mmCIF file of C-alpha atoms and ligand atoms in Angstrom:
data_model
loop_
_atom_site.group_PDB
_atom_site.id
_atom_site.type_symbol
_atom_site.label_atom_id
_atom_site.label_comp_id
_atom_site.label_asym_id
_atom_site.label_seq_id
_atom_site.Cartn_x
_atom_site.Cartn_y
_atom_site.Cartn_z
ATOM 1 C CA MET N 30 7.197 -44.126 57.887
ATOM 2 C CA ARG N 31 7.044 -44.366 54.075
ATOM 3 C CA TYR N 32 7.146 -41.358 51.763
ATOM 4 C CA SER N 33 6.220 -40.768 48.052
ATOM 5 C CA THR N 34 9.168 -41.021 45.708
ATOM 6 C CA ILE N 35 8.961 -37.338 44.779
ATOM 7 C CA THR N 36 10.563 -36.475 48.108
ATOM 8 C CA ASP N 37 13.483 -38.585 47.225
ATOM 9 C CA ARG N 38 13.611 -37.295 43.597
ATOM 10 C CA LEU N 39 13.777 -33.782 44.738
ATOM 11 C CA ALA N 40 15.818 -34.418 48.047
ATOM 12 C CA ASP N 41 19.261 -32.877 46.508
ATOM 13 C CA LEU N 42 17.458 -30.411 44.321
ATOM 14 C CA GLY N 43 16.352 -27.904 46.745
ATOM 15 C CA SER N 44 18.069 -25.300 48.838
ATOM 16 C CA GLY N 45 21.524 -27.220 48.380
ATOM 17 C CA LYS N 46 22.296 -25.129 45.311
ATOM 18 C CA TRP N 47 21.975 -21.991 47.439
ATOM 19 C CA ALA N 48 24.419 -23.163 50.306
ATOM 20 C CA LEU N 49 26.821 -20.542 49.424
ATOM 21 C CA HIS N 50 24.127 -17.771 49.545
ATOM 22 C CA ILE N 51 22.862 -19.039 52.845
ATOM 23 C CA ARG N 52 26.386 -18.981 54.296
ATOM 24 C CA ALA N 53 26.875 -15.517 52.871
ATOM 25 C CA ARG N 54 23.721 -14.418 54.766
ATOM 26 C CA GLU N 55 25.163 -15.994 58.028
ATOM 27 C CA LEU N 56 28.401 -13.982 57.584
ATOM 28 C CA ALA N 57 26.701 -10.947 57.046
ATOM 29 C CA ARG N 58 24.614 -11.324 60.205
ATOM 30 C CA GLU N 59 27.787 -11.880 62.082
ATOM 31 C CA GLY N 60 28.993 -8.305 60.811
ATOM 32 C CA ARG N 61 31.238 -9.292 57.883
ATOM 33 C CA ASP N 62 31.214 -6.744 55.024
ATOM 34 C CA ILE N 63 29.765 -9.184 52.397
ATOM 35 C CA ILE N 64 28.953 -8.004 48.744
ATOM 36 C CA GLU N 65 25.869 -10.129 47.702
ATOM 37 C CA LEU N 66 25.737 -10.963 44.111
ATOM 38 C CA THR N 67 24.082 -14.328 44.543
ATOM 39 C CA ILE N 68 20.268 -14.067 43.888
ATOM 40 C CA GLY N 69 18.182 -12.300 41.259
ATOM 41 C CA GLU N 70 16.359 -9.865 43.499
ATOM 42 C CA PRO N 71 15.779 -6.565 41.728
ATOM 43 C CA ASP N 72 17.162 -3.707 43.592
ATOM 44 C CA LEU N 73 14.582 -1.204 42.408
ATOM 45 C CA PRO N 74 11.306 -0.669 44.512
ATOM 46 C CA VAL N 75 7.874 -1.697 43.031
ATOM 47 C CA ASP N 76 6.331 1.459 41.386
ATOM 48 C CA PRO N 77 4.205 3.170 43.930
ATOM 49 C CA GLN N 78 1.159 3.315 41.606
ATOM 50 C CA LEU N 79 1.144 -0.603 41.828
ATOM 51 C CA ILE N 80 1.153 -0.429 45.669
ATOM 52 C CA SER N 81 -1.707 2.060 45.518
ATOM 53 C CA VAL N 82 -3.824 -0.118 43.256
ATOM 54 C CA CYS N 83 -3.053 -3.289 45.637
ATOM 55 C CA GLN N 84 -3.924 -1.241 48.681
ATOM 56 C CA ALA N 85 -7.200 0.161 47.221
ATOM 57 C CA ALA N 86 -8.275 -3.355 46.186
ATOM 58 C CA MET N 87 -7.762 -4.610 49.726
ATOM 59 C CA ASN N 88 -9.543 -1.708 50.982
ATOM 60 C CA ALA N 89 -12.474 -2.547 48.658
ATOM 61 C CA GLY N 90 -12.507 -5.908 49.872
ATOM 62 C CA ARG N 91 -10.721 -7.679 47.084
ATOM 63 C CA TYR N 92 -9.564 -10.339 49.351
ATOM 64 C CA ARG N 93 -12.299 -13.083 48.660
ATOM 65 C CA TYR N 94 -11.972 -16.577 46.910
ATOM 66 C CA SER N 95 -11.141 -16.202 43.255
ATOM 67 C CA ASN N 96 -11.350 -19.074 40.695
ATOM 68 C CA GLY N 97 -8.791 -21.391 39.101
ATOM 69 C CA ARG N 98 -8.206 -19.703 35.758
ATOM 70 C CA GLY N 99 -7.864 -16.306 37.343
ATOM 71 C CA GLU N 100 -9.868 -12.988 37.960
ATOM 72 C CA PRO N 101 -11.348 -11.834 34.624
ATOM 73 C CA ALA N 102 -9.693 -8.391 34.591
ATOM 74 C CA VAL N 103 -6.205 -10.034 34.981
ATOM 75 C CA VAL N 104 -6.932 -12.955 32.558
ATOM 76 C CA GLU N 105 -8.154 -10.185 29.959
ATOM 77 C CA ALA N 106 -4.964 -8.027 30.495
ATOM 78 C CA ILE N 107 -2.749 -11.169 30.041
ATOM 79 C CA ALA N 108 -4.667 -12.113 26.840
ATOM 80 C CA ALA N 109 -4.284 -8.492 25.481
ATOM 81 C CA LYS N 110 -0.469 -8.459 26.153
ATOM 82 C CA TYR N 111 -0.170 -11.778 24.202
ATOM 83 C CA ARG N 112 -2.681 -10.637 21.628
ATOM 84 C CA GLN N 113 -0.072 -7.865 20.514
ATOM 85 C CA ARG N 114 2.182 -10.820 19.743
ATOM 86 C CA ARG N 115 -0.436 -13.166 18.070
ATOM 87 C CA ALA N 116 -3.690 -11.969 17.107
ATOM 88 C CA ASP N 117 -5.579 -15.097 17.860
ATOM 89 C CA VAL N 118 -5.037 -15.183 21.731
ATOM 90 C CA THR N 119 -8.197 -14.849 23.852
ATOM 91 C CA VAL N 120 -8.887 -15.387 27.627
ATOM 92 C CA ASP N 121 -9.296 -19.052 26.873
ATOM 93 C CA ASN N 122 -5.307 -19.348 26.361
ATOM 94 C CA VAL N 123 -4.549 -17.895 29.712
ATOM 95 C CA MET N 124 -4.060 -19.344 33.101
ATOM 96 C CA VAL N 125 -3.172 -17.264 36.092
ATOM 97 C CA PHE N 126 -0.506 -18.582 38.710
ATOM 98 C CA PRO N 127 1.468 -17.279 41.503
ATOM 99 C CA GLY N 128 4.665 -16.812 39.686
ATOM 100 C CA THR N 129 6.536 -18.333 36.797
ATOM 101 C CA GLN N 130 7.733 -21.042 39.054
ATOM 102 C CA THR N 131 4.189 -22.343 39.964
ATOM 103 C CA ALA N 132 3.154 -21.891 36.372
ATOM 104 C CA LEU N 133 6.173 -24.141 35.316
ATOM 105 C CA PHE N 134 5.590 -26.646 37.922
ATOM 106 C CA ALA N 135 1.745 -27.091 36.843
ATOM 107 C CA VAL N 136 2.656 -26.905 33.076
ATOM 108 C CA MET N 137 5.079 -29.739 33.389
ATOM 109 C CA LEU N 138 2.720 -31.704 35.352
ATOM 110 C CA GLY N 139 0.162 -31.196 32.665
ATOM 111 C CA LEU N 140 2.648 -32.467 30.081
ATOM 112 C CA CYS N 141 5.062 -35.214 31.342
ATOM 113 C CA GLU N 142 4.790 -38.651 33.059
ATOM 114 C CA PRO N 143 7.256 -40.865 34.440
ATOM 115 C CA GLY N 144 9.540 -42.105 31.747
ATOM 116 C CA ASP N 145 9.266 -39.061 29.718
ATOM 117 C CA GLY N 146 12.219 -36.911 28.665
ATOM 118 C CA VAL N 147 12.343 -33.120 28.733
ATOM 119 C CA LEU N 148 15.023 -31.401 26.672
ATOM 120 C CA VAL N 149 16.599 -28.494 28.390
ATOM 121 C CA GLY N 150 19.622 -26.349 27.651
ATOM 122 C CA ASP N 151 22.640 -26.657 29.898
ATOM 123 C CA PRO N 152 23.376 -24.371 31.739
ATOM 124 C CA LEU N 153 19.836 -23.981 33.147
ATOM 125 C CA TYR N 154 18.007 -22.111 35.776
ATOM 126 C CA ALA N 155 18.670 -23.593 39.079
ATOM 127 C CA THR N 156 14.985 -25.098 39.533
ATOM 128 C CA TYR N 157 14.308 -26.584 36.156
ATOM 129 C CA GLU N 158 15.816 -29.964 37.024
ATOM 130 C CA ALA N 159 13.463 -30.276 40.210
ATOM 131 C CA VAL N 160 10.494 -29.163 38.132
ATOM 132 C CA ILE N 161 11.095 -31.785 35.510
ATOM 133 C CA ARG N 162 11.981 -34.434 38.080
ATOM 134 C CA ALA N 163 9.027 -33.828 40.088
ATOM 135 C CA THR N 164 6.756 -35.173 37.335
ATOM 136 C CA GLY N 165 8.795 -38.403 37.111
ATOM 137 C CA ALA N 166 10.183 -37.163 33.769
ATOM 138 C CA GLU N 167 14.105 -36.953 33.288
ATOM 139 C CA PRO N 168 16.024 -33.929 32.005
ATOM 140 C CA VAL N 169 17.761 -34.384 28.645
ATOM 141 C CA TYR N 170 20.326 -31.937 28.382
ATOM 142 C CA VAL N 171 21.352 -29.895 25.364
ATOM 143 C CA PRO N 172 24.775 -28.410 25.704
ATOM 144 C CA LEU N 173 24.641 -24.485 25.352
ATOM 145 C CA ARG N 174 28.048 -23.904 24.128
ATOM 146 C CA PRO N 175 30.048 -20.680 25.227
ATOM 147 C CA GLU N 176 31.514 -20.294 21.689
ATOM 148 C CA ARG N 177 28.026 -19.912 20.393
ATOM 149 C CA GLY N 178 27.113 -17.380 23.007
ATOM 150 C CA PHE N 179 25.228 -20.157 24.835
ATOM 151 C CA HIS N 180 22.384 -19.991 22.299
ATOM 152 C CA MET N 181 20.842 -23.420 21.781
ATOM 153 C CA GLN N 182 21.584 -24.690 18.403
ATOM 154 C CA ALA N 183 19.236 -26.913 16.248
ATOM 155 C CA GLU N 184 21.899 -29.547 15.618
ATOM 156 C CA ASP N 185 22.751 -30.000 19.412
ATOM 157 C CA LEU N 186 18.966 -30.280 20.104
ATOM 158 C CA GLU N 187 18.637 -32.888 17.373
ATOM 159 C CA ARG N 188 21.723 -34.771 18.677
ATOM 160 C CA ALA N 189 20.410 -34.841 22.294
ATOM 161 C CA LEU N 190 16.919 -36.089 21.245
ATOM 162 C CA THR N 191 15.773 -39.473 22.490
ATOM 163 C CA PRO N 192 12.458 -41.233 21.753
ATOM 164 C CA ALA N 193 11.258 -40.404 25.227
ATOM 165 C CA CYS N 194 11.269 -36.833 24.750
ATOM 166 C CA ARG N 195 8.061 -35.059 24.796
ATOM 167 C CA VAL N 196 8.808 -31.449 25.825
ATOM 168 C CA LEU N 197 11.497 -28.770 24.887
ATOM 169 C CA LEU N 198 11.886 -26.341 27.800
ATOM 170 C CA LEU N 199 13.415 -23.045 26.470
ATOM 171 C CA ASN N 200 14.418 -20.064 28.521
ATOM 172 C CA THR N 201 14.828 -16.807 26.540
ATOM 173 C CA PRO N 202 16.420 -14.433 27.596
ATOM 174 C CA HIS N 203 18.301 -17.111 29.494
ATOM 175 C CA ASN N 204 19.280 -17.349 33.244
ATOM 176 C CA PRO N 205 22.199 -17.561 34.035
ATOM 177 C CA THR N 206 23.847 -16.379 30.508
ATOM 178 C CA GLY N 207 21.534 -13.781 29.332
ATOM 179 C CA ALA N 208 21.542 -15.639 25.902
ATOM 180 C CA THR N 209 18.553 -14.134 23.839
ATOM 181 C CA LEU N 210 17.442 -16.523 20.995
ATOM 182 C CA THR N 211 17.092 -14.895 17.457
ATOM 183 C CA ARG N 212 14.103 -15.351 15.231
ATOM 184 C CA ASN N 213 16.166 -17.626 12.945
ATOM 185 C CA GLU N 214 17.439 -19.642 15.928
ATOM 186 C CA ILE N 215 13.707 -20.174 17.260
ATOM 187 C CA ALA N 216 12.706 -21.162 13.642
ATOM 188 C CA ALA N 217 15.199 -23.854 13.564
ATOM 189 C CA LEU N 218 14.513 -25.139 17.016
ATOM 190 C CA GLY N 219 10.806 -24.967 16.241
ATOM 191 C CA ALA N 220 11.429 -27.181 13.187
ATOM 192 C CA VAL N 221 12.938 -29.746 15.234
ATOM 193 C CA ALA N 222 9.928 -29.692 17.685
ATOM 194 C CA ARG N 223 7.540 -30.001 14.798
ATOM 195 C CA ARG N 224 9.390 -32.963 13.304
ATOM 196 C CA HIS N 225 9.375 -34.935 16.625
ATOM 197 C CA ASP N 226 6.198 -33.521 17.813
ATOM 198 C CA LEU N 227 7.572 -31.849 20.928
ATOM 199 C CA TRP N 228 5.680 -29.346 23.278
ATOM 200 C CA ILE N 229 7.541 -26.257 23.656
ATOM 201 C CA VAL N 230 7.560 -24.528 27.039
ATOM 202 C CA CYS N 231 9.235 -21.147 26.838
ATOM 203 C CA ASP N 232 9.991 -19.303 30.102
ATOM 204 C CA GLU N 233 10.160 -15.628 29.064
ATOM 205 C CA VAL N 234 10.430 -14.102 32.533
ATOM 206 C CA TYR N 235 13.350 -11.730 31.462
ATOM 207 C CA GLU N 236 11.522 -10.551 28.199
ATOM 208 C CA GLU N 237 11.540 -7.028 29.326
ATOM 209 C CA LEU N 238 15.118 -7.005 30.198
ATOM 210 C CA ILE N 239 16.810 -7.259 26.735
ATOM 211 C CA PHE N 240 19.668 -4.716 26.341
ATOM 212 C CA GLY N 241 19.879 -4.519 22.673
ATOM 213 C CA GLY N 242 18.526 -7.072 20.185
ATOM 214 C CA ALA N 243 14.907 -8.037 19.413
ATOM 215 C CA PHE N 244 12.940 -10.492 21.465
ATOM 216 C CA ALA N 245 11.788 -13.394 19.592
ATOM 217 C CA SER N 246 9.563 -16.426 20.953
ATOM 218 C CA PRO N 247 8.228 -19.664 19.435
ATOM 219 C CA PHE N 248 4.865 -18.443 20.794
ATOM 220 C CA ASP N 249 4.658 -15.684 18.152
ATOM 221 C CA ASP N 250 5.154 -18.243 15.118
ATOM 222 C CA PRO N 251 1.446 -19.277 14.098
ATOM 223 C CA ASP N 252 3.119 -22.656 12.948
ATOM 224 C CA LEU N 253 4.110 -23.389 16.483
ATOM 225 C CA ALA N 254 1.015 -22.085 18.324
ATOM 226 C CA GLU N 255 -0.549 -25.572 18.965
ATOM 227 C CA ARG N 256 2.576 -26.769 20.787
ATOM 228 C CA THR N 257 3.829 -23.618 22.513
ATOM 229 C CA ILE N 258 3.258 -22.570 26.068
ATOM 230 C CA VAL N 259 4.571 -19.494 27.595
ATOM 231 C CA VAL N 260 5.343 -18.988 31.032
ATOM 232 C CA SER N 261 6.248 -15.549 32.713
ATOM 233 C CA SER N 262 5.397 -13.102 35.525
ATOM 234 C CA ILE N 263 5.817 -9.550 36.911
ATOM 235 C CA SER N 264 8.590 -10.651 39.251
ATOM 236 C CA LYS N 265 11.370 -9.404 36.934
ATOM 237 C CA SER N 266 9.564 -6.748 34.636
ATOM 238 C CA HIS N 267 8.049 -4.967 37.473
ATOM 239 C CA ALA N 268 10.666 -5.627 40.214
ATOM 240 C CA ALA N 269 7.896 -7.425 42.157
ATOM 241 C CA PRO N 270 8.855 -11.090 42.957
ATOM 242 C CA GLY N 271 7.292 -11.106 46.441
ATOM 243 C CA PHE N 272 3.677 -10.422 44.934
ATOM 244 C CA ARG N 273 3.968 -13.920 43.232
ATOM 245 C CA SER N 274 2.096 -13.066 40.362
ATOM 246 C CA GLY N 275 2.543 -14.838 37.014
ATOM 247 C CA TRP N 276 0.756 -16.815 34.196
ATOM 248 C CA ALA N 277 0.842 -19.422 31.528
ATOM 249 C CA VAL N 278 -0.407 -18.965 27.949
ATOM 250 C CA GLY N 279 -0.983 -21.701 25.668
ATOM 251 C CA PRO N 280 -3.517 -23.634 23.390
ATOM 252 C CA ALA N 281 -7.143 -23.468 24.800
ATOM 253 C CA GLU N 282 -7.282 -27.208 24.950
ATOM 254 C CA PHE N 283 -4.272 -27.241 27.326
ATOM 255 C CA ALA N 284 -5.671 -24.507 29.380
ATOM 256 C CA ARG N 285 -8.936 -26.347 29.701
ATOM 257 C CA ARG N 286 -7.096 -29.628 30.701
ATOM 258 C CA LEU N 287 -4.817 -27.751 33.168
ATOM 259 C CA LEU N 288 -7.706 -25.955 34.943
ATOM 260 C CA PRO N 289 -8.447 -28.853 37.267
ATOM 261 C CA VAL N 290 -4.779 -29.267 38.149
ATOM 262 C CA SER N 291 -4.362 -25.656 38.945
ATOM 263 C CA GLU N 292 -7.723 -25.304 40.924
ATOM 264 C CA THR N 293 -6.406 -28.350 42.919
ATOM 265 C CA MET N 294 -3.149 -26.788 43.609
ATOM 266 C CA LEU N 295 -4.170 -23.372 44.446
ATOM 267 C CA PHE N 296 -7.861 -22.713 44.580
ATOM 268 C CA GLY N 297 -7.215 -19.499 42.796
ATOM 269 C CA VAL N 298 -4.906 -16.561 43.521
ATOM 270 C CA GLN N 299 -5.269 -13.307 45.438
ATOM 271 C CA PRO N 300 -7.849 -10.833 43.898
ATOM 272 C CA PHE N 301 -5.892 -7.707 45.155
ATOM 273 C CA ILE N 302 -2.720 -9.005 43.524
ATOM 274 C CA SER N 303 -4.444 -9.842 40.360
ATOM 275 C CA ASP N 304 -5.948 -6.265 40.154
ATOM 276 C CA MET N 305 -2.381 -4.846 40.677
ATOM 277 C CA THR N 306 -1.010 -7.168 38.055
ATOM 278 C CA ALA N 307 -3.956 -6.259 35.612
ATOM 279 C CA TYR N 308 -2.877 -2.531 36.075
ATOM 280 C CA ALA N 309 0.755 -3.310 35.632
ATOM 281 C CA LEU N 310 0.195 -4.935 32.218
ATOM 282 C CA SER N 311 -2.256 -2.281 31.126
ATOM 283 C CA ASN N 312 -0.468 0.965 31.909
ATOM 284 C CA PRO N 313 2.931 2.318 31.067
ATOM 285 C CA ILE N 314 5.307 1.517 34.094
ATOM 286 C CA THR N 315 8.889 2.582 33.765
ATOM 287 C CA THR N 316 10.578 0.133 36.068
ATOM 288 C CA SER N 317 11.670 -2.380 33.507
ATOM 289 C CA ALA N 318 13.367 0.486 31.254
ATOM 290 C CA THR N 319 15.149 1.711 34.302
ATOM 291 C CA MET N 320 16.336 -1.762 35.189
ATOM 292 C CA ARG N 321 17.449 -2.486 31.696
ATOM 293 C CA ALA N 322 19.790 0.641 31.556
ATOM 294 C CA ALA N 323 21.108 -0.092 35.122
ATOM 295 C CA TYR N 324 21.814 -3.776 34.454
ATOM 296 C CA GLN N 325 23.348 -3.155 30.987
ATOM 297 C CA GLY N 326 25.647 -0.352 32.537
ATOM 298 C CA ARG N 327 26.745 -2.720 35.352
ATOM 299 C CA ALA N 328 27.359 -5.612 33.245
ATOM 300 C CA SER N 329 29.737 -3.295 31.103
ATOM 301 C CA ARG N 330 31.470 -2.233 34.096
ATOM 302 C CA ILE N 331 32.115 -5.794 35.188
ATOM 303 C CA CYS N 332 33.394 -6.681 31.679
ATOM 304 C CA THR N 333 35.958 -3.861 31.825
ATOM 305 C CA ALA N 334 36.978 -4.278 35.492
ATOM 306 C CA LEU N 335 37.480 -8.106 35.156
ATOM 307 C CA SER N 336 38.976 -8.240 31.750
ATOM 308 C CA GLY N 337 41.358 -5.649 32.984
ATOM 309 C CA GLY N 338 42.588 -8.113 35.831
ATOM 310 C CA GLY N 339 43.845 -10.504 32.799
ATOM 311 C CA VAL N 340 42.610 -13.941 34.508
ATOM 312 C CA LEU N 341 38.918 -13.726 34.904
ATOM 313 C CA ALA N 342 36.841 -13.964 31.578
ATOM 314 C CA PRO N 343 33.439 -12.265 31.839
ATOM 315 C CA HIS N 344 30.745 -13.121 29.071
ATOM 316 C CA ARG N 345 28.789 -10.068 28.195
ATOM 317 C CA PRO N 346 25.149 -10.695 28.571
ATOM 318 C CA GLU N 347 22.440 -9.729 26.258
ATOM 319 C CA ALA N 348 19.710 -9.581 28.636
ATOM 320 C CA GLY N 349 18.647 -10.234 32.137
ATOM 321 C CA MET N 350 20.288 -9.501 35.563
ATOM 322 C CA PHE N 351 23.151 -11.592 35.731
ATOM 323 C CA ILE N 352 26.663 -12.066 34.094
ATOM 324 C CA VAL N 353 28.676 -15.314 34.057
ATOM 325 C CA VAL N 354 32.267 -15.260 34.411
ATOM 326 C CA ASP N 355 34.872 -18.109 33.385
ATOM 327 C CA VAL N 356 37.366 -18.608 36.132
ATOM 328 C CA SER N 357 39.171 -21.512 34.668
ATOM 329 C CA ALA N 358 42.302 -19.579 34.036
ATOM 330 C CA THR N 359 42.723 -19.648 37.867
ATOM 331 C CA GLY N 360 43.058 -23.465 37.627
ATOM 332 C CA LEU N 361 40.112 -23.686 39.924
ATOM 333 C CA ASP N 362 36.332 -24.671 39.205
ATOM 334 C CA GLY N 363 33.499 -22.230 39.609
ATOM 335 C CA GLU N 364 32.591 -23.907 43.072
ATOM 336 C CA THR N 365 35.957 -23.817 44.535
ATOM 337 C CA PHE N 366 36.598 -20.210 43.334
ATOM 338 C CA ALA N 367 33.224 -19.038 44.634
ATOM 339 C CA TRP N 368 33.702 -20.386 48.160
ATOM 340 C CA ARG N 369 37.204 -19.001 48.460
ATOM 341 C CA LEU N 370 35.929 -15.571 47.291
ATOM 342 C CA LEU N 371 33.332 -15.760 49.976
ATOM 343 C CA GLU N 372 35.677 -16.642 52.760
ATOM 344 C CA GLU N 373 38.657 -14.582 51.650
ATOM 345 C CA GLU N 374 37.299 -11.625 50.127
ATOM 346 C CA GLY N 375 33.715 -11.390 51.324
ATOM 347 C CA VAL N 376 32.056 -11.509 47.906
ATOM 348 C CA ALA N 377 29.087 -13.845 47.400
ATOM 349 C CA VAL N 378 28.377 -15.147 44.052
ATOM 350 C CA MET N 379 26.748 -18.366 42.610
ATOM 351 C CA PRO N 380 28.901 -21.220 41.573
ATOM 352 C CA GLY N 381 28.312 -22.185 37.984
ATOM 353 C CA ALA N 382 27.737 -25.868 38.898
ATOM 354 C CA SER N 383 24.351 -24.720 40.507
ATOM 355 C CA PHE N 384 23.319 -24.196 37.004
ATOM 356 C CA GLY N 385 24.627 -27.385 35.480
ATOM 357 C CA GLU N 386 27.734 -29.266 34.212
ATOM 358 C CA GLN N 387 28.502 -26.828 31.326
ATOM 359 C CA ALA N 388 28.828 -24.044 33.690
ATOM 360 C CA LYS N 389 31.001 -25.722 36.186
ATOM 361 C CA ASP N 390 34.062 -23.398 35.274
ATOM 362 C CA PHE N 391 31.914 -20.373 35.755
ATOM 363 C CA ILE N 392 30.537 -18.216 38.405
ATOM 364 C CA ARG N 393 27.366 -16.010 38.291
ATOM 365 C CA LEU N 394 27.015 -12.563 39.418
ATOM 366 C CA SER N 395 23.808 -10.928 39.962
ATOM 367 C CA LEU N 396 23.649 -7.087 38.703
ATOM 368 C CA THR N 397 21.477 -5.972 41.334
ATOM 369 C CA VAL N 398 23.843 -3.893 43.515
ATOM 370 C CA THR N 399 25.086 -0.390 43.032
ATOM 371 C CA GLU N 400 28.031 0.260 40.601
ATOM 372 C CA THR N 401 30.276 1.213 43.563
ATOM 373 C CA ARG N 402 29.672 -2.041 45.232
ATOM 374 C CA ILE N 403 30.283 -3.932 42.031
ATOM 375 C CA GLU N 404 33.511 -1.937 41.415
ATOM 376 C CA GLU N 405 34.608 -3.154 44.732
ATOM 377 C CA ALA N 406 33.451 -6.735 44.170
ATOM 378 C CA CYS N 407 35.550 -6.794 40.938
ATOM 379 C CA ARG N 408 38.590 -5.406 42.732
ATOM 380 C CA ARG N 409 38.260 -8.127 45.270
ATOM 381 C CA MET N 410 37.693 -10.772 42.529
ATOM 382 C CA ASN N 411 40.674 -9.694 40.562
ATOM 383 C CA ALA N 412 42.689 -9.829 43.894
ATOM 384 C CA LEU N 413 41.718 -13.494 44.575
ATOM 385 C CA ALA N 414 42.468 -14.369 40.958
ATOM 386 C CA ALA N 415 45.813 -12.562 40.982
ATOM 387 C CA ARG N 416 46.766 -14.386 44.268
ATOM 388 C CA ILE N 417 45.837 -17.968 42.862
ATOM 389 C CA GLN N 418 47.278 -17.321 39.303
ATOM 390 C CA PRO N 419 51.053 -16.778 40.402
ATOM 391 C CA ARG N 420 51.097 -19.935 42.433
ATOM 392 C CA LYS N 421 49.435 -21.946 39.467
ATOM 393 C CA GLU N 422 52.120 -20.504 37.240
ATOM 394 C CA ARG N 423 55.003 -21.303 39.642
ATOM 395 C CA ARG N 424 53.664 -25.077 39.682
ATOM 396 C CA ALA N 425 53.801 -25.057 35.985
HETATM 397 C C1 PLP V 14 14.624 -18.362 34.509
HETATM 398 C C2 PLP V 14 13.663 -18.090 35.612
HETATM 399 N N1 PLP V 14 12.436 -18.605 35.508
HETATM 400 C C3 PLP V 14 11.618 -18.489 36.592
HETATM 401 C C4 PLP V 14 12.151 -17.789 37.796
HETATM 402 C C5 PLP V 14 11.130 -17.602 38.922
HETATM 403 O O1 PLP V 14 10.212 -16.580 38.563
HETATM 404 P P1 PLP V 14 8.932 -16.107 39.445
HETATM 405 O O2 PLP V 14 9.338 -15.125 40.355
HETATM 406 O O3 PLP V 14 7.973 -15.545 38.432
HETATM 407 O O4 PLP V 14 8.374 -17.326 40.053
HETATM 408 C C6 PLP V 14 13.247 -17.052 37.656
HETATM 409 C C7 PLP V 14 13.759 -16.478 38.950
HETATM 410 O O5 PLP V 14 14.738 -16.037 39.017
HETATM 411 C C8 PLP V 14 14.224 -17.320 36.621
HETATM 412 O O6 PLP V 14 15.413 -16.853 36.614
#
């Protein structure tokens, strides 16, 4: 039988990146003591108030069909959130989606055609390549250099640009590195986007998890308003990834044009989840503050413990729920180190290569387990690094 080419383009971009995570779960099922530091699943429960709102909405019959743009209450709550950042935002700028991932998919479909280029930092979130390729466009990688804290630099963007480029896909705060762009960096990147008439799609799913510095976004700059679309969700801010509740906010004309795409894909999202999301965005919920403190503390512990081992080089994150660690001093790349770490020490981490070429000497650890387990994971990582290191030195 014949299939469409999207199935070929995405064939190697799906669960293959998660092979180590899948193997780790198998080993855990077989009874091995596995410390799982692979995926970004918040370890806090959803606030009970949100569950109550959701249950009350279901009891009130809020499970009928919705509409393509979203339930009015949640659309208004999202508009109000972004109005605090830019005064001109109205409901006409908002579209509701089941999560950032779906929003990204729809937004890219609305902006790109086969042959187009999408500029994206490398390292990059594991699904971005597939999201870009699904449209027929090609990723055009902008190196995010460790010596610049993995912050995208305007001169690197300029250097990577080709005439085919139509979109700059930003992610700040960044997965996997935690890099959080400053206002000046955004302004410099925005100037390049304006000069070359690029759309900016900004994935801000970790907005609420910044450890110290200020959050900055191209969305907040009125000069970039006509070309910027934000995608985000309550997955990370409210520890609610399974609710699948997110949005895109961009120019009204963009939202109007994307509406039929969204309707065709989704036929609306669940009203009871929309009610819960409206409540989450309009009321003080402490989940993100609790997570911020926990993840920052755990990142510090990892930095101290691994630096103490003298071989592994952690990169302190500015935000988010991950930390990347340079393993190159072991003589192994991130992929080989990660598989040995799983098999020999029972610690599951993501190989950096799952996040692009620039990250191939790194592993990514999620910060979503207790400090005790993190300490134990670091002890095991240092043990493996020390076992490999002397052999490497003997060879030298
Ligand atoms: C950068 C980034 N974007 C998007 C997503 C997906 O978010 P959502 O659950 O809102 O679809 C993730 C999840 O880990 C992520 O790290």
